CSV table of C-alpha atoms and ligand atoms in Angstrom, one decimal:
chain,number,residue,atom,x,y,z
J,2,UNK,CA,90.1,102.5,108.6
J,3,UNK,CA,88.3,99.3,109.3
J,4,UNK,CA,90.1,96.4,111.0
J,5,UNK,CA,89.8,92.7,110.4
J,6,UNK,CA,90.9,90.7,113.4
J,7,UNK,CA,91.6,86.8,112.9
J,8,UNK,CA,91.8,84.9,116.1
J,9,UNK,CA,89.6,87.6,117.7
J,10,UNK,CA,88.2,85.2,120.5
J,11,UNK,CA,91.7,84.3,121.5
J,12,UNK,CA,93.4,85.8,124.5
J,13,UNK,CA,95.3,88.4,122.6
J,14,UNK,CA,92.9,88.7,119.8
J,15,UNK,CA,90.0,89.8,122.2
J,16,UNK,CA,92.3,92.5,123.7
J,17,UNK,CA,93.1,93.8,120.2
J,18,UNK,CA,89.5,94.0,119.3
J,19,UNK,CA,88.7,95.9,122.5
J,20,UNK,CA,91.7,98.2,121.9
J,21,UNK,CA,90.4,99.0,118.4
J,22,UNK,CA,86.8,99.7,119.6
J,23,UNK,CA,88.2,101.9,122.3
J,24,UNK,CA,90.0,104.0,119.6
J,25,UNK,CA,86.6,104.0,117.7
J,26,UNK,CA,88.0,102.0,114.7
J,27,UNK,CA,85.4,99.8,113.2
J,28,UNK,CA,86.2,96.0,113.6
J,29,UNK,CA,85.3,92.9,111.7
J,30,UNK,CA,86.2,89.9,113.8
J,31,UNK,CA,86.8,86.5,112.2
J,32,UNK,CA,85.4,83.8,114.6
J,33,UNK,CA,84.9,80.2,114.6
J,34,UNK,CA,82.1,80.2,117.1
J,35,UNK,CA,79.7,83.1,116.9
J,36,UNK,CA,78.0,82.4,120.3
J,37,UNK,CA,81.4,82.4,122.1
J,38,UNK,CA,82.3,85.6,120.2
J,39,UNK,CA,79.2,87.2,121.3
J,40,UNK,CA,79.9,86.4,125.1
J,41,UNK,CA,83.4,87.6,124.8
J,42,UNK,CA,83.7,90.6,122.4
J,43,UNK,CA,82.1,94.1,122.6
J,44,UNK,CA,78.7,94.4,121.1
J,45,UNK,CA,79.5,96.8,118.3
J,46,UNK,CA,81.9,94.4,116.6
J,47,UNK,CA,80.9,92.8,113.2
J,48,UNK,CA,81.3,89.2,113.6
J,49,UNK,CA,82.1,86.9,110.6
J,50,UNK,CA,82.0,83.0,111.0
J,51,UNK,CA,85.0,81.3,109.5
J,52,UNK,CA,88.2,79.6,109.6
J,53,UNK,CA,91.6,80.5,108.3
J,54,UNK,CA,91.9,77.0,106.8
J,55,UNK,CA,89.2,77.4,104.5
J,56,UNK,CA,91.1,79.7,102.0
J,57,UNK,CA,88.2,80.1,99.5
J,58,UNK,CA,86.0,81.9,102.1
J,59,UNK,CA,88.5,84.6,103.3
J,60,UNK,CA,88.2,87.2,100.5
J,61,UNK,CA,84.4,87.4,101.3
J,62,UNK,CA,85.1,87.3,105.1
J,63,UNK,CA,87.4,90.3,104.7
J,64,UNK,CA,84.6,92.3,103.4
J,65,UNK,CA,85.4,96.0,103.5
J,66,UNK,CA,88.2,96.0,105.8
J,67,UNK,CA,91.2,98.1,105.0
J,68,UNK,CA,93.8,96.5,107.5
J,69,UNK,CA,94.3,93.1,109.0
J,70,UNK,CA,95.6,92.0,112.5
J,71,UNK,CA,96.3,88.3,112.8
J,72,UNK,CA,96.5,86.8,116.3
J,73,UNK,CA,95.6,83.0,115.6
J,74,UNK,CA,97.4,80.2,117.0
J,75,UNK,CA,97.3,76.4,117.2
J,76,UNK,CA,96.3,75.3,120.7
J,77,UNK,CA,98.7,72.7,122.2
J,78,UNK,CA,97.3,69.4,121.2
J,79,UNK,CA,98.3,65.9,120.1
J,80,UNK,CA,97.7,66.7,116.6
J,81,UNK,CA,101.1,67.0,114.9
J,82,UNK,CA,99.7,69.0,112.1
J,83,UNK,CA,98.1,71.7,114.2
J,84,UNK,CA,100.8,74.4,114.1
J,85,UNK,CA,101.6,73.6,110.4
J,86,UNK,CA,98.1,74.2,109.5
J,87,UNK,CA,97.0,77.3,111.6
J,88,UNK,CA,100.3,79.0,112.1
J,89,UNK,CA,101.6,78.4,108.5
J,90,UNK,CA,98.8,77.5,106.1
J,91,UNK,CA,96.0,79.3,107.8
J,92,UNK,CA,98.2,82.6,107.9
J,93,UNK,CA,99.2,82.1,104.3
J,94,UNK,CA,95.7,81.8,103.3
J,95,UNK,CA,94.8,85.0,105.0
J,96,UNK,CA,97.8,86.9,103.5
J,97,UNK,CA,96.6,85.7,100.1
J,98,UNK,CA,93.2,86.9,100.7
J,99,UNK,CA,94.7,90.3,102.0
J,100,UNK,CA,96.6,90.6,98.8
J,101,UNK,CA,93.6,90.1,96.6
J,102,UNK,CA,91.7,92.8,98.6
J,103,UNK,CA,94.7,95.4,98.5
J,104,UNK,CA,94.7,95.5,102.3
J,105,UNK,CA,96.7,98.6,103.5
J,106,UNK,CA,98.5,97.1,106.5
J,107,UNK,CA,98.9,93.6,108.0
J,108,UNK,CA,99.8,93.0,111.5
J,109,UNK,CA,101.0,89.5,112.4
J,110,UNK,CA,101.5,88.3,115.8
J,111,UNK,CA,104.2,85.5,116.0
J,112,UNK,CA,106.8,84.9,118.8
J,113,UNK,CA,110.2,85.5,119.9
J,114,UNK,CA,112.8,83.0,118.9
J,115,UNK,CA,111.1,82.1,115.6
J,116,UNK,CA,114.6,81.8,114.0
J,117,UNK,CA,115.8,79.3,116.7
J,118,UNK,CA,115.4,75.9,115.5
J,119,UNK,CA,116.7,74.3,118.6
J,120,UNK,CA,114.3,75.8,120.9
J,121,UNK,CA,112.1,73.8,123.4
J,122,UNK,CA,108.9,75.4,121.8
J,123,UNK,CA,109.7,73.5,118.7
J,124,UNK,CA,108.8,70.4,120.7
J,125,UNK,CA,105.3,71.6,120.1
J,126,UNK,CA,105.3,70.2,116.6
J,127,UNK,CA,107.7,72.7,115.1
J,128,UNK,CA,105.5,75.7,115.9
J,129,UNK,CA,108.4,78.4,115.7
J,130,UNK,CA,109.5,76.8,112.3
J,131,UNK,CA,105.9,77.2,110.9
J,132,UNK,CA,105.7,80.8,112.4
J,133,UNK,CA,108.9,81.9,111.0
J,134,UNK,CA,107.7,80.6,107.4
J,135,UNK,CA,104.7,82.5,107.8
J,136,UNK,CA,106.6,85.6,108.5
J,137,UNK,CA,108.7,85.3,105.4
J,138,UNK,CA,105.6,84.7,103.4
J,139,UNK,CA,104.2,87.9,104.6
J,140,UNK,CA,107.5,89.6,104.0
J,141,UNK,CA,107.5,88.6,100.3
J,142,UNK,CA,103.8,89.2,99.8
J,143,UNK,CA,104.2,92.9,98.9
J,144,UNK,CA,101.9,94.0,101.5
J,145,UNK,CA,102.8,96.6,104.0
J,146,UNK,CA,103.4,94.7,107.3
J,147,UNK,CA,104.3,94.8,111.0
J,148,UNK,CA,105.3,91.4,112.5
J,149,UNK,CA,105.1,91.5,116.3
J,150,UNK,CA,107.1,89.0,118.1
J,151,UNK,CA,106.1,88.9,121.9
J,152,UNK,CA,107.9,87.1,124.7
J,153,UNK,CA,105.8,84.8,127.0
J,154,UNK,CA,102.1,86.3,127.2
J,155,UNK,CA,100.6,87.0,130.4
J,156,UNK,CA,96.9,87.7,131.0
J,157,UNK,CA,97.5,90.2,133.9
J,158,UNK,CA,98.5,93.7,132.8
J,159,UNK,CA,100.9,95.5,134.9
J,160,UNK,CA,102.8,98.8,134.7
J,161,UNK,CA,105.9,97.7,133.4
J,162,UNK,CA,107.4,99.5,130.2
J,163,UNK,CA,107.7,97.9,126.9
J,164,UNK,CA,111.1,97.2,125.4
J,165,UNK,CA,111.1,96.8,121.6
J,166,UNK,CA,114.0,95.6,119.5
J,167,UNK,CA,114.8,94.3,116.1
J,168,UNK,CA,114.5,90.8,114.9
J,169,UNK,CA,116.5,88.1,116.6
J,170,UNK,CA,117.9,90.3,119.4
J,171,UNK,CA,115.7,89.1,122.3
J,172,UNK,CA,115.5,85.6,123.4
J,173,UNK,CA,113.7,85.7,126.9
J,174,UNK,CA,111.0,87.7,128.9
J,175,UNK,CA,107.4,88.1,129.1
J,176,UNK,CA,104.7,90.6,128.2
J,177,UNK,CA,101.0,91.2,129.2
J,178,UNK,CA,98.6,90.5,126.3
J,179,UNK,CA,97.1,94.0,126.8
J,180,UNK,CA,100.4,95.5,126.0
J,181,UNK,CA,100.9,93.3,122.7
J,182,UNK,CA,97.3,94.5,121.7
J,183,UNK,CA,98.4,98.1,122.0
J,184,UNK,CA,101.6,97.4,120.0
J,185,UNK,CA,99.4,95.9,117.2
J,186,UNK,CA,97.0,98.8,117.2
J,187,UNK,CA,99.7,101.5,117.3
J,188,UNK,CA,101.6,99.7,114.3
J,189,UNK,CA,98.6,100.6,112.2
J,190,UNK,CA,99.2,104.3,112.3
J,191,UNK,CA,102.9,104.8,113.2
J,192,UNK,CA,104.9,105.1,109.9
J,193,UNK,CA,108.0,103.7,111.6
J,194,UNK,CA,106.1,100.5,112.3
J,195,UNK,CA,105.9,99.6,108.4
J,196,UNK,CA,107.6,96.6,107.1
J,197,UNK,CA,109.4,95.9,110.3
J,198,UNK,CA,109.9,92.8,112.6
J,199,UNK,CA,109.6,94.0,116.2
J,200,UNK,CA,110.4,91.9,119.4
J,201,UNK,CA,108.6,93.0,122.6
J,202,UNK,CA,108.8,92.1,126.3
J,203,UNK,CA,108.1,94.4,129.3
J,204,UNK,CA,110.2,95.0,132.2
J,205,UNK,CA,109.8,97.2,135.3
J,206,UNK,CA,113.2,98.8,135.1
J,207,UNK,CA,112.9,99.8,131.6
J,208,UNK,CA,112.3,103.5,130.8
J,209,UNK,CA,108.7,104.2,129.3
J,210,UNK,CA,109.0,105.5,125.7
J,211,UNK,CA,106.4,106.8,123.2
J,212,UNK,CA,105.6,104.2,120.7
J,213,UNK,CA,107.0,106.3,117.7
J,214,UNK,CA,110.3,106.2,119.4
J,215,UNK,CA,110.1,102.5,120.2
J,216,UNK,CA,109.3,101.7,116.5
J,217,UNK,CA,111.8,104.1,115.1
J,218,UNK,CA,114.5,102.5,117.4
J,219,UNK,CA,114.1,99.1,115.5
J,220,UNK,CA,116.2,98.6,112.4
X,309,NAP,N1,101.4,81.8,125.1
X,309,NAP,C1,102.7,82.4,124.9
X,309,NAP,O1,103.2,82.6,126.0
X,309,NAP,C2,102.9,83.0,123.6
X,309,NAP,C3,104.2,83.6,123.4
X,309,NAP,C4,104.6,84.3,122.2
X,309,NAP,C5,103.7,84.2,121.1
X,309,NAP,N2,102.5,83.5,121.3
X,309,NAP,C6,101.8,83.5,120.1
X,309,NAP,O2,100.9,84.6,120.1
X,309,NAP,C7,99.6,84.4,119.5
X,309,NAP,C8,98.3,84.7,120.4
X,309,NAP,O3,98.6,83.8,121.4
X,309,NAP,P1,97.1,83.7,122.5
X,309,NAP,O4,97.8,82.7,123.5
X,309,NAP,O5,96.7,84.9,122.8
X,309,NAP,O6,96.1,82.8,121.6
X,309,NAP,P2,95.0,82.0,121.9
X,309,NAP,O7,94.2,82.5,123.2
X,309,NAP,O8,95.4,80.6,122.0
X,309,NAP,O9,94.0,82.1,120.6
X,309,NAP,C9,94.2,81.7,119.4
X,309,NAP,C10,93.2,82.1,118.6
X,309,NAP,O10,93.3,81.5,117.3
X,309,NAP,C11,92.1,81.0,116.9
X,309,NAP,N3,92.1,79.9,115.8
X,309,NAP,C12,93.0,78.8,116.1
X,309,NAP,N4,92.8,78.1,114.9
X,309,NAP,C13,91.9,78.8,114.0
X,309,NAP,C14,91.6,78.7,112.8
X,309,NAP,N5,91.6,77.5,112.1
X,309,NAP,N6,90.8,79.6,112.1
X,309,NAP,C15,90.4,80.8,112.7
X,309,NAP,N7,91.0,81.1,113.9
X,309,NAP,C16,91.7,80.2,114.6
X,309,NAP,C17,91.3,80.6,118.1
X,309,NAP,O11,90.0,80.5,117.9
X,309,NAP,P3,89.0,79.8,118.9
X,309,NAP,O12,88.8,81.0,120.0
X,309,NAP,O13,87.8,79.5,118.2
X,309,NAP,O14,89.7,78.6,119.6
X,309,NAP,C18,91.8,81.8,119.0
X,309,NAP,O15,90.9,82.8,118.8
X,309,NAP,C19,99.6,82.9,119.0
X,309,NAP,O16,100.0,82.8,117.6
X,309,NAP,C20,100.6,82.3,119.8
X,309,NAP,O17,101.2,81.2,119.4
X,309,NAP,C21,102.1,82.9,122.5
């Protein structure tokens, strides 16, 4: 297995990269700024300079990767096209490139509540709408996928247990980015994670369960 990570310099993406490296899975990281990436990511990661908006470059960027993990996301800004471009068009470009390269598994990080149009997060230029359309594009792509919808992301890890549920059953809660990264990496090898949407949060009162059981419990 060789893992291609898009959004690798992001707060979640960098944790995905570190988790893959810790499991001795070779990583090819798509980054916009090589110097920034060098200062953030472990040294034994292959860096590819690129942008998900540049569709024609992505097949080459994927190289000999066999799986893809996408944790890109538009940063809050005054540009009303930001989420449309990054969270929809960019992700579609990556899905198309992955199809061309017969990628074995595509893990996409989106968000809780992507199905809720009247959600405050959509005040950020309809970001949930575009994420939902990207999810649907992946589901129809023919690729094997896992869509990971986390609650509010936190940089600090904690000892809370992960709660994993089916699409559109969780609407609040938070989760450390480290746990999101682990769920994404577990999805690559867990047969019951295939072709599912999983919603995740973490709670202190939840009973810890093995990932196989968590994924298997999702319809
Ligand atoms: N914040 C929350 O509470 C929350 C909750 C649920 C879901 N989410 C979603 O979870 C995902 C990860 O969130 P995060 O806060 O960890 O992300 P983040 O730190 O904002 O990182 C986003 C990454 O996307 C990259 N990116 C943006 N535009 C790109 C482009 N055109 N081409 C290539 N890469 C591009 C950024 O690159 P640079 O490093 O070069 O800027 C960065 O690496 C996002 O989709 C986010 O919307 C967030």
